[in-house]
XYZ file of C-alpha atoms in Angstrom:
619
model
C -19.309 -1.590 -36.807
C -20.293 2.267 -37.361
C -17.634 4.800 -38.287
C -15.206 5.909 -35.152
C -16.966 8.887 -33.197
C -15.308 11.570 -31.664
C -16.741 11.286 -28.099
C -17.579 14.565 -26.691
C -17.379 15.173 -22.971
C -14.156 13.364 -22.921
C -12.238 16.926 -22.926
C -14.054 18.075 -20.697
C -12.832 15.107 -18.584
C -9.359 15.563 -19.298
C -9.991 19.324 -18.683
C -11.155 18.234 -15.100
C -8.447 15.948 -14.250
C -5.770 18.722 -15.107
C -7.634 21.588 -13.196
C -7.575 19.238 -10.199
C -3.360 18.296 -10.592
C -2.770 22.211 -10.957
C -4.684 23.181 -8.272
C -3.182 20.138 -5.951
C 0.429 22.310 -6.643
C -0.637 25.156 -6.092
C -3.017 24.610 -3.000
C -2.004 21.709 -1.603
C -4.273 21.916 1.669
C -7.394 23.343 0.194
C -7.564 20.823 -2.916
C -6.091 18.087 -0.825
C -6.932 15.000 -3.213
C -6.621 17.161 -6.608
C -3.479 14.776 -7.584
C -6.611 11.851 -8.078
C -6.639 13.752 -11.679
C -4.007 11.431 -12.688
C -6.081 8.274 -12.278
C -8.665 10.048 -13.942
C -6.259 9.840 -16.736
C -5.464 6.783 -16.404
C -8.527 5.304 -16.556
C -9.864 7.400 -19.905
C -6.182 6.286 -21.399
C -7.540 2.797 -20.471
C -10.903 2.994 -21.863
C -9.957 4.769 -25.549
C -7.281 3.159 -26.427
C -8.451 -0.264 -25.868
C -11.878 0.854 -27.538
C -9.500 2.319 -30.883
C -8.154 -1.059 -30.842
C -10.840 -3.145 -30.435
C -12.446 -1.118 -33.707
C -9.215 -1.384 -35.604
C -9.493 -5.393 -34.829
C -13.390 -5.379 -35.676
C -12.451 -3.632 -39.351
C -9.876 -5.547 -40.209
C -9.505 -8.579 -38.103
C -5.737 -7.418 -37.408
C -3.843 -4.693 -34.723
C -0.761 -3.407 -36.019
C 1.404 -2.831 -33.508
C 4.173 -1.161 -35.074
C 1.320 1.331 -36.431
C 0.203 1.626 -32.978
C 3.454 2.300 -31.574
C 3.791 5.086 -34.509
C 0.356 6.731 -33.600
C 1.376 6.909 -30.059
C 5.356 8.348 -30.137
C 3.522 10.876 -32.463
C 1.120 12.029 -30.510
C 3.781 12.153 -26.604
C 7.489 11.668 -27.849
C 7.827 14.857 -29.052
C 6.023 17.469 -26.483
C 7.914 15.279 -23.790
C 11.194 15.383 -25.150
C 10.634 19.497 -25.376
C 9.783 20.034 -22.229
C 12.709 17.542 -20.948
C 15.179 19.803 -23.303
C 13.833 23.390 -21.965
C 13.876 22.143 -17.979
C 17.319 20.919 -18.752
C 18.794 23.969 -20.422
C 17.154 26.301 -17.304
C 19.029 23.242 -15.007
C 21.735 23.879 -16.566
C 22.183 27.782 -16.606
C 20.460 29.024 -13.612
C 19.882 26.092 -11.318
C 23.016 24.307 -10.620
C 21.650 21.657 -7.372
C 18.881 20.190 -10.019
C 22.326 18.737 -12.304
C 22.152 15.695 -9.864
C 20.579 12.453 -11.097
C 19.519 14.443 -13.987
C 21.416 11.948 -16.600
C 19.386 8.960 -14.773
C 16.084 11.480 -15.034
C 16.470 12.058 -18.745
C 17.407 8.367 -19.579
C 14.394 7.078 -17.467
C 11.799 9.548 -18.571
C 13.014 9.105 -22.842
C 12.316 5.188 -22.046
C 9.319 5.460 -19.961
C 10.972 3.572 -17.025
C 10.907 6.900 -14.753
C 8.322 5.575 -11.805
C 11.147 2.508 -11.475
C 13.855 4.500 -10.745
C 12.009 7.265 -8.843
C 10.460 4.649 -6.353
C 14.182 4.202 -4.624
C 15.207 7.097 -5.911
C 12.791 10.336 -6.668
C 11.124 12.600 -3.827
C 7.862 11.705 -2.530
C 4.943 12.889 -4.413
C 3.374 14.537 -1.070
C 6.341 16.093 0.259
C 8.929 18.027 -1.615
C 9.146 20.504 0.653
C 12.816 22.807 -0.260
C 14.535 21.800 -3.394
C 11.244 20.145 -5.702
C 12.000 18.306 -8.796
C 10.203 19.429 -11.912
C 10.347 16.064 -13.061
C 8.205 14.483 -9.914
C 4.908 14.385 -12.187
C 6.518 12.197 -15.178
C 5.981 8.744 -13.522
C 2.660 8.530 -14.670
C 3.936 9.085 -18.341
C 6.295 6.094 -17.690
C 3.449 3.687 -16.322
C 1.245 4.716 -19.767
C 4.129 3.743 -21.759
C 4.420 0.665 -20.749
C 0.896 -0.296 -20.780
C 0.814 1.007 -24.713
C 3.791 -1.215 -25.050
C 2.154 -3.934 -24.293
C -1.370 -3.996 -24.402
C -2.072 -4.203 -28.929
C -1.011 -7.777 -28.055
C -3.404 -8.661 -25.192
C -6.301 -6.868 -26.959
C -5.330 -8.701 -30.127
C -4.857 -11.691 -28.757
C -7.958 -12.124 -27.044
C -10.144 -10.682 -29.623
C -8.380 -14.091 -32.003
C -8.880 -16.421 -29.668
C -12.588 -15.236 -29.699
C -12.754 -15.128 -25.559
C -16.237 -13.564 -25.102
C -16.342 -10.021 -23.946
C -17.983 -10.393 -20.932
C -15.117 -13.016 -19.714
C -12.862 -10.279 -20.813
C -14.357 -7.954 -18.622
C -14.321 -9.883 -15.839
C -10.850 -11.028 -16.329
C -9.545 -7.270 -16.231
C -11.568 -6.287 -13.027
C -10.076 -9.218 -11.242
C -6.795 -8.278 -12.545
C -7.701 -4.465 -11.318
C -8.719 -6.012 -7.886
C -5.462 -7.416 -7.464
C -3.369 -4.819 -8.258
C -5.135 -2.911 -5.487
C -4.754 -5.302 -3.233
C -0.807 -5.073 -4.100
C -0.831 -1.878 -2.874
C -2.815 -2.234 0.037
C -0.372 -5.226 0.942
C 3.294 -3.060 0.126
C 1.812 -0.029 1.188
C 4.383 1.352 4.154
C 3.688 4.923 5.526
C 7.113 5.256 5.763
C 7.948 3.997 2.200
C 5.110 5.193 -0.024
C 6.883 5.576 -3.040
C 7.002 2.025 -3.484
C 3.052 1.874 -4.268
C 2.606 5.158 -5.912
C 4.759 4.880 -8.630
C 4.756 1.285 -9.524
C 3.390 0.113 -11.774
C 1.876 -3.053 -10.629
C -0.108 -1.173 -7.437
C -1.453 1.506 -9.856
C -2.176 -0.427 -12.772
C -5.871 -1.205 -11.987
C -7.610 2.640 -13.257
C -5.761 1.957 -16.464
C -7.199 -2.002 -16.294
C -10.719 -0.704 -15.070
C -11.069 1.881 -17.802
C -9.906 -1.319 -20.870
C -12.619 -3.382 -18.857
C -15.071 -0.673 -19.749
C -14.302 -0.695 -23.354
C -15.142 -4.257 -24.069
C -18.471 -4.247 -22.496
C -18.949 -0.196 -23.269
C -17.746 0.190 -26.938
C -17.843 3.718 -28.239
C -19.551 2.567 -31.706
C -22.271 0.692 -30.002
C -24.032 3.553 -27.457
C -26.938 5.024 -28.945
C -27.597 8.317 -29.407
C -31.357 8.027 -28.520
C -32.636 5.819 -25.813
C -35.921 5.809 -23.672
C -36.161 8.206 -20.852
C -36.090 4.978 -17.929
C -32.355 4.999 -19.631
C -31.675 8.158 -19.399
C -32.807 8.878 -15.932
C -30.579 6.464 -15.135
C -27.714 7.456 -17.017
C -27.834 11.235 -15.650
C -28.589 10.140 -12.410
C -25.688 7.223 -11.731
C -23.347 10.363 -13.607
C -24.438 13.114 -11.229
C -23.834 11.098 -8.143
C -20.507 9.634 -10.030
C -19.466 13.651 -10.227
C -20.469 14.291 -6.413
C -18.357 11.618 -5.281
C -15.624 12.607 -7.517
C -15.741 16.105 -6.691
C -15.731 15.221 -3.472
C -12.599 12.742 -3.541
C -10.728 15.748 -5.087
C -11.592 18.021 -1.741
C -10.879 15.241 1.277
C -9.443 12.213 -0.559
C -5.735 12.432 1.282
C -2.392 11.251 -0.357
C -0.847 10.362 2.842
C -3.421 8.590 4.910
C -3.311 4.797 5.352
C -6.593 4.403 4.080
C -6.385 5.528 0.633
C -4.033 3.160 -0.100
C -6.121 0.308 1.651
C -9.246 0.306 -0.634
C -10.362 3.968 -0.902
C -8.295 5.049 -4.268
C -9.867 1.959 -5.673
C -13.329 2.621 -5.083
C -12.589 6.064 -6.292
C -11.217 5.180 -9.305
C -14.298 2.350 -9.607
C -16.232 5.758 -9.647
C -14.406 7.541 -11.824
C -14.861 4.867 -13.922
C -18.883 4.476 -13.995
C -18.698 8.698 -14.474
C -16.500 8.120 -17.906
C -18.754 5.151 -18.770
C -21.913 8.323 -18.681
C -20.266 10.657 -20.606
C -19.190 8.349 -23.425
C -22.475 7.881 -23.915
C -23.920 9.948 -26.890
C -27.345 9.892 -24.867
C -25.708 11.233 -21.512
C -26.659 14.871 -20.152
C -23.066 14.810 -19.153
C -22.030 14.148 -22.634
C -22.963 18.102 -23.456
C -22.312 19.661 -20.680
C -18.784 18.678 -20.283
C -18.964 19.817 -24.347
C -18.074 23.452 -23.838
C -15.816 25.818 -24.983
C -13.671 26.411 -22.208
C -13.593 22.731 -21.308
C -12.340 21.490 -24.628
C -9.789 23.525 -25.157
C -8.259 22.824 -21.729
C -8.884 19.414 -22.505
C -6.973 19.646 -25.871
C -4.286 21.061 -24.342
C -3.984 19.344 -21.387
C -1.395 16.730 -22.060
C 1.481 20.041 -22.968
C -0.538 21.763 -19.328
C 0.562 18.639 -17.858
C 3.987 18.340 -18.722
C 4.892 22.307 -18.058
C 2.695 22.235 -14.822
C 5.250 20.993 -12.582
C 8.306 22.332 -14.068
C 6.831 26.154 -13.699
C 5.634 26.189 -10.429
C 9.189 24.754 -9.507
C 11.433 27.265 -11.346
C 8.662 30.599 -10.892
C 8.938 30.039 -6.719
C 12.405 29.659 -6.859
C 13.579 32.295 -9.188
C 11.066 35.389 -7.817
C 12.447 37.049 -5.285
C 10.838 36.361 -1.450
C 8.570 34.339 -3.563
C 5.222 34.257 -1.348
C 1.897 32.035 -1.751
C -0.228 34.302 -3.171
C -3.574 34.805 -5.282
C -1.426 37.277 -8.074
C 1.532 35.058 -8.104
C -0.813 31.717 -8.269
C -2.568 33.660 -11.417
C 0.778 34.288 -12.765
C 2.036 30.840 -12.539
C -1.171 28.847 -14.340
C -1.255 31.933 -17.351
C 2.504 31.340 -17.852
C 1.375 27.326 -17.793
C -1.050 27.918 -20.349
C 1.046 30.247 -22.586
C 3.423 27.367 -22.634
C 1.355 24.878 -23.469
C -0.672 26.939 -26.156
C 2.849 26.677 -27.967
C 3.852 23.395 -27.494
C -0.076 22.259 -28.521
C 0.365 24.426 -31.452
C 3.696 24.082 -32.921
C 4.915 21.082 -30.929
C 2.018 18.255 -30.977
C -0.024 19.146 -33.573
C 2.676 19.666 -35.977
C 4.813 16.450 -34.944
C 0.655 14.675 -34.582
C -0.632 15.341 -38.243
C 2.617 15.501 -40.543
C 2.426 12.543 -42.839
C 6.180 12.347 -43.251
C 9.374 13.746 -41.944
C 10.408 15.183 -45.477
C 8.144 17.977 -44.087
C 10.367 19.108 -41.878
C 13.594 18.198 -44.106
C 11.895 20.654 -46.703
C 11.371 23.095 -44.380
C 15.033 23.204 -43.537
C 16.565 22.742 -47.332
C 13.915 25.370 -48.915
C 16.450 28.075 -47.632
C 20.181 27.752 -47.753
C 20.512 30.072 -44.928
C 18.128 28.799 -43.003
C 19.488 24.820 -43.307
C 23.332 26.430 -42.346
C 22.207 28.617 -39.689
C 20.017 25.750 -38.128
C 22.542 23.349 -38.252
C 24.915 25.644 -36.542
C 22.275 26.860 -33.699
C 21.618 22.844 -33.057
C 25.241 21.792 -32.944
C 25.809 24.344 -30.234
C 22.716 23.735 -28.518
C 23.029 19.741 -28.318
C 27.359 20.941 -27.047
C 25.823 22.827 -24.584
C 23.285 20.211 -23.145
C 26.118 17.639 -24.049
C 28.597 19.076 -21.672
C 26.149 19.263 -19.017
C 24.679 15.857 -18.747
C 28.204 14.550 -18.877
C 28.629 16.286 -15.906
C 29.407 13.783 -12.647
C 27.160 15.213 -11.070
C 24.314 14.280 -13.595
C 25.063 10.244 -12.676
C 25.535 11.368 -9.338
C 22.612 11.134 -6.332
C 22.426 14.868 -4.487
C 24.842 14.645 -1.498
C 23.548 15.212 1.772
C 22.795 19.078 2.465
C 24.226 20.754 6.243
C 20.619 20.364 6.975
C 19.873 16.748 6.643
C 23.052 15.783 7.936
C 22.122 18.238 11.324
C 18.858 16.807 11.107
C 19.960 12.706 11.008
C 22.674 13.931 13.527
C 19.614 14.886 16.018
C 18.208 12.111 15.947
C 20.916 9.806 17.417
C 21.700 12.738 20.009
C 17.969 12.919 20.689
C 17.503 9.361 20.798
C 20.265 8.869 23.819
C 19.349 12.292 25.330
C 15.589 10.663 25.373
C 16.791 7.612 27.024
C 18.529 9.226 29.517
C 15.882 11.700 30.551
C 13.063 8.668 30.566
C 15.733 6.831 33.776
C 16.346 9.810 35.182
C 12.167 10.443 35.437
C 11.560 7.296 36.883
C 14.230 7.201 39.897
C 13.715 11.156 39.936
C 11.875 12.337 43.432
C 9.077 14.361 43.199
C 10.723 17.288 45.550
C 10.575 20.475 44.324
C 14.213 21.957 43.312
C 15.568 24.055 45.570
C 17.111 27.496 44.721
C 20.723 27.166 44.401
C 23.367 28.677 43.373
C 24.424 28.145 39.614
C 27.311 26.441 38.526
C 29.918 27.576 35.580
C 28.093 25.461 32.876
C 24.782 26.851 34.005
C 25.632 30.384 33.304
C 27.322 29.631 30.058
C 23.602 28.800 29.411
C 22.155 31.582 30.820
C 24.116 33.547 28.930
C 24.031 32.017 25.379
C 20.150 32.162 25.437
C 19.575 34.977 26.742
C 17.922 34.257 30.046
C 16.927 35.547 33.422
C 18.485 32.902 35.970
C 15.039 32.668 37.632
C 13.401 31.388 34.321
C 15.958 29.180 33.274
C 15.817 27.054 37.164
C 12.412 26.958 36.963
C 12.033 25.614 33.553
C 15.124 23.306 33.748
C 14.045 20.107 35.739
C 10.403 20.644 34.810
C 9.202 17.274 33.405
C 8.345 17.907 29.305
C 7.545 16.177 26.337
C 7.676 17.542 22.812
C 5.913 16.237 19.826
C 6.670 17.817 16.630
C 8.128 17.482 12.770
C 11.832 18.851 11.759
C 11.815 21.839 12.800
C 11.336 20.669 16.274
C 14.082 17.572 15.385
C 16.609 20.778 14.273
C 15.721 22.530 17.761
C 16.162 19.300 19.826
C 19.604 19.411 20.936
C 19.073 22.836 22.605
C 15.765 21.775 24.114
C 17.361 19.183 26.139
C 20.626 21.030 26.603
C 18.502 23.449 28.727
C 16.097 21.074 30.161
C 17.614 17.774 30.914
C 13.954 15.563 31.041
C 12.875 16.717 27.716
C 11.654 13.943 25.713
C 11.767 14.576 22.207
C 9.385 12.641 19.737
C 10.059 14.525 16.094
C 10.264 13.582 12.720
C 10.869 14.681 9.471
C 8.035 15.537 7.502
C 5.678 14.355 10.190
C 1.880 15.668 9.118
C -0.697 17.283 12.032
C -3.352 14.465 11.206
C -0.615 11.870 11.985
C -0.220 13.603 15.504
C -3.465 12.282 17.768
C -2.938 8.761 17.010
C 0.814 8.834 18.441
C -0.328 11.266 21.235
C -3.289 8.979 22.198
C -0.448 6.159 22.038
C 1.552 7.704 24.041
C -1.035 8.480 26.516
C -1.861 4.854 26.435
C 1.899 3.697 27.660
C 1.532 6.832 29.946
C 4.576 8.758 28.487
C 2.566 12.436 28.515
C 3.982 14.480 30.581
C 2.776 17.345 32.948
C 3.781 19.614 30.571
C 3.844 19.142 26.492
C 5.563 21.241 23.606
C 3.969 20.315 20.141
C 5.570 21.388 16.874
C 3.381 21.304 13.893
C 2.387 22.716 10.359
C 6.045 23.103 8.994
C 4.309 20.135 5.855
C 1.045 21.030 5.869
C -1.835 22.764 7.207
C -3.495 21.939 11.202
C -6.970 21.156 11.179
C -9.446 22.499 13.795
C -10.377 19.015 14.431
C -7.183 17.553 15.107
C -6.228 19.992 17.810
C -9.355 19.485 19.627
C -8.838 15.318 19.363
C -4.781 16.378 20.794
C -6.146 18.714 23.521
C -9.207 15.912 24.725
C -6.441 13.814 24.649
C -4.129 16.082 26.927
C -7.222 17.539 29.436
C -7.293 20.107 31.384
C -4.642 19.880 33.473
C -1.990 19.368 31.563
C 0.419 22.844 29.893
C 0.463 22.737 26.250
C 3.315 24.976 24.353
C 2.305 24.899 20.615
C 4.798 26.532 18.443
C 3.458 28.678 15.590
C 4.884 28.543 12.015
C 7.416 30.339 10.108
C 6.855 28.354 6.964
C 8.338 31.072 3.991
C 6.262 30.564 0.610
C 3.999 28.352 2.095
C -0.049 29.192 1.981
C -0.643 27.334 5.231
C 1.404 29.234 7.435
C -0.944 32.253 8.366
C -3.821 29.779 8.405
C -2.372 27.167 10.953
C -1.161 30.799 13.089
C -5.117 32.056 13.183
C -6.061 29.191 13.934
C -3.999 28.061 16.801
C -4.821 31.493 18.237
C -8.064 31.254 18.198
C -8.009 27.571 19.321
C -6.160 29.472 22.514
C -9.131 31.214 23.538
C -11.098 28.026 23.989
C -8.840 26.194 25.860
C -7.494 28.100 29.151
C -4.022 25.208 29.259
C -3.191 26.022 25.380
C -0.426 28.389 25.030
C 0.582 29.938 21.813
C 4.520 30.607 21.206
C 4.856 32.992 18.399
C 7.726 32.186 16.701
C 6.668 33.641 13.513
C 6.609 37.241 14.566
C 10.566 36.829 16.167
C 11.730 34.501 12.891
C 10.140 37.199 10.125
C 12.494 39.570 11.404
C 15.530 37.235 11.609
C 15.469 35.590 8.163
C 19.221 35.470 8.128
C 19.205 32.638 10.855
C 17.717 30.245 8.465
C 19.134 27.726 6.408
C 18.719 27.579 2.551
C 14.854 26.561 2.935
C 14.013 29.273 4.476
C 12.315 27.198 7.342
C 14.559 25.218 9.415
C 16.545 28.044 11.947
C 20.557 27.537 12.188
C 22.099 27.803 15.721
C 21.272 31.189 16.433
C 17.135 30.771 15.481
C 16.963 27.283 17.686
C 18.248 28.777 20.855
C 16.140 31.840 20.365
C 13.904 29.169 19.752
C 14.222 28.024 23.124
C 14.409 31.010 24.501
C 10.619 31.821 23.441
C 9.338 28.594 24.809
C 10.962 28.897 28.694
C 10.324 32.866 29.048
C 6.181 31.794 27.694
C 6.552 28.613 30.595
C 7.744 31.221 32.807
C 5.010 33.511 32.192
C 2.352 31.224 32.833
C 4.022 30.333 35.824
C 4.403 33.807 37.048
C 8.130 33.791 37.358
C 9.632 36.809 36.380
């Protein structure tokens, strides 16, 4: 066995991974597969540690585990625990709704069984949209705790029982394979939590990257090989790079095939790219060497951690905080400034002090300074003390007005719905006649805001509306004003998710002449996607497509241009802008900015039958 190398590139990897989990955050639409950074991790966690303790077993035909365990609390306990202690404190004095569950979030996190509890209890990676966590990003911590819990054992006990290496291998990438088929088997669209955060369906990068290290030790790569080797290193590593490059751009969190085989091969190439740059010989072992690549890579576990927690606090504490270039640039330099301290003065000190009666001399060498500590951590752990012992710390976040509004619709919807489908299929096809209207029917009239020629017209007319929860929060006063509006929304519903239920509903022939589609309140609407939705609809059939008002969000002005402009290529397509009447109405909208109140959903309404009455000349 040669002396333990320091294996350059490998920052440069880590430097990667974080890029792509920052950039995820802040641009979720643009760098739609940038959260793949953590299996990147994962897999590199896999692959040295297994490969330190495979050398530590070669040297002296022993692991220590309690060493181990030492080496490891060293080098995460204490940067976690500070950031856990500075989000809490901010919790605690500026941002009371963040106190719930945050006893259960502390506990979890200091024991590394966080992705347990957040699988029935934390927000979905992919959509905490209003009221974010800036603890979301800790479950992966918590699944590489438990594998360095465990794993000195395995490694030691099948490097005694002299099982050959190869066997080994093979053993862990059968293990890998079924842990992804685990996930393809429990993965629900509807309950994805369950197989992102556990730790059985996303053990297999950490397994694939301890394969690697028994048949890819560290001390046994050559530093000079023949160039048929190296051809073929660089070569399998560039297209390794492409593909991961390119899993970062398209690779998406929420589609059904990604968890049915595609983050596995992804992470299989992942894999063969870390296998090329741990190799001495590599042309991706220097140029992932560089300057500004290892010390992001350095850093990167303290960027990490403080990631999360300052995009969450910076967009809610700036005023009419806004998706922007300046206040992204703000948000990663206040990251890094962060994380330069807790690299500096956090890990590195806790990392390389021999002893603890370093820091109890530090303390004692001044009277002063030992009193006027003690005093300023007394308070400090009263403080955080009296706030975690707070019921609402054990408690789960009640219900907001707008989720119980929003579950409400549904149930109204759901009968409204059922009612509307009978009345459409003993309905006659006779056109309503003008008449006068009745009490009820000018209330209406009245309350929206309506010409009494717009609202007959549009009242009978057979619609259907697709949409997410902004649409489910308008629904009521949809169908109070048109009585055969069927409603299909959903919270949180995506615009990729939208052809394949249009196309099914087109198969059970439930389109109607005329549709309403509500979209791009979660996420941005591809080009492509309308144009399947419209081929779908044809030419005949009225489309109403509701722009967005989505505050803070850098999709909103991208899904608007692009609806309009999908509008001048199809003559049936008819933009309602709602953004232009809710910018100058923020006061109708509930906490998140998004979802209108009362007021906003009938003037909601309001836009949608005077644009049908416009395209149907009725004035």
């Amino acid at each position: 066995m040669g002396k333990r190398r320091y294996i350059t590139g490998f920052d440069g990897l880590r430097a990667i991974a974080v890029i792509g989990v920052i950039l995820f955050h802040l641009m979720p639409t643009k760098i739609i597969g940038g959260w793949l950074g953590v299996p990147l991790f994962f897999v590199l966690s896999g692959y040295l540690i297994t490969d330190l303790l495979i050398q530590e077993y070669d040297k002296t035909q022993f692991i220590a585990p309690i060493k181990f365990y030492i080496r490891r609390l060293k080098r995460l306990y204490p940067a976690l625990v500070c950031m856990l202690l500075i989000s809490t404190t901010i919790i605690l004095l500026f941002d009371q709704q963040l106190i719930y569950n945050l006893r259960h979030v502390l506990i979890t996190n200091l024991c590394y069984v966080y992705n347990f509890w957040a699988i029935n209890n934390g927000q979905s990676y992919f959509q905490q949209f209003g009221g974010a966590s800036p603890f979301t990003h800790l479950w992966s911590l918590s699944i590489e705790g438990q594998f360095y819990f465990v794993w000195p054992f395995v490694v030691w006990g099948v490097l005694k029982l002299r099982f050959k290496k190869i066997y080994v291998f093979l053993s862990l990438l059968l293990l890998s394979g079924i842990s992804a088929i685990l996930m393809a088997a429990l993965y629900q669209p509807d309950a994805i939590n369950r197989v992102y955060y556990g730790t059985d369906t996303r053990l297999f990068a950490v397994l694939l990257g301890s394969a690697l290290a028994f048949i890819w030790p560290s001390t046994a790569l050559r530093p000079v090989v023949n160039n048929k080797a190296r051809n073929l290193l660089n070569s399998t590593g560039t297209i390794s790079l492409i593909i991961m490059i390119g899993g970062f751009l398209w690779l998406n969190g929420q589609k059904n095939g990604t968890y049915q085989g595609l983050m596995y091969l992804f992470t299989i190439v992942i894999t063969v790219l870390i296998a090329v740059v741990a190799h001495p010989a590599s042309w991706f072992s220097k140029i992932f060497d560089n300057r500004f690549l290892n010390y992001l890579g350095k850093r990167s576990y303290s960027i990490y951690l403080y990631q999360l927690p300052v995009f969450v606090f910076y967009e809610k504490f700036v005023p009419n905080y806004k998706t922007s270039f300046l206040n992204m640039m703000i948000e990663v330099l206040i990251v890094l400034g962060i994380s330069e301290l807790s690299y500096r003065y956090v890990e590195k000190f806790f990392r390389y002090t021999k002893s603890f009666k370093n820091i109890a001399h530090w303390f004692v060498a001044s009277r002063n300074r030992f009193f006027g500590g003690v005093i300023v951590i007394l308070m400090y752990m009263l403080f955080l003390g009296n706030g975690i012992i707070d019921h609402r710390a054990g408690i789960a976040l009640p219900e907001t007005k707008l989720q119980k509004t929003l579950k409400k619709n549904e149930i109204e919807v759901a009968k409204r719905n059922a009612m509307a489908e009978k009345k459409g299929q003993t309905s006659t096809s006779k056109k309503q006649k003008k008449a006068a209207l009745t009490t009820d029917q000018k209330n209406i009239v009245s309350t929206y805001g309506l010409k009494s020629e717009q609202y007959l017209a549009f009242k009978d007319l057979p619609f259907k509306a697709v949409g997410d929860s902004v649409m489910l929060d308008a629904a009521p006063y949809l169908q109070e004003v048109n009585n055969n509006m069927v409603v299909d929304a959903e919270v949180g519903r995506q615009s990729y998710q939208t052809p394949q239920i249009i196309e099914q509903l087109a198969k059970n022939g439930k389109l109607a002449p005329n549709m309403l589609i509500g979209l791009g309140t979660n996420g941005d609407i591809k080009r492509t996607d309308l144009d399947q939705i419209m081929k779908i609809f044809g030419k005949k059939r009225q489309v109403y497509w509701m722009n967005n008002f989505v505050q803070s969000r850098s999709w909103q002005d991208e899904n608007n241009k692009m609806l309009l402009e999908a509008a001048k290529h199809y003559p049936n397509l008819h933009v309602i802008n709602w953004f232009e009447l809710a910018e100058q109405h923020t006061d109708w909208f509930a906490d998140d900015g998004v979802h209108p109140g009362a007021v906003g959903d009938r003037n909601y309404v309001r836009l949608l039958v005077e644009k049908v009455s416009q395209v149907n000349h009725i004035k």
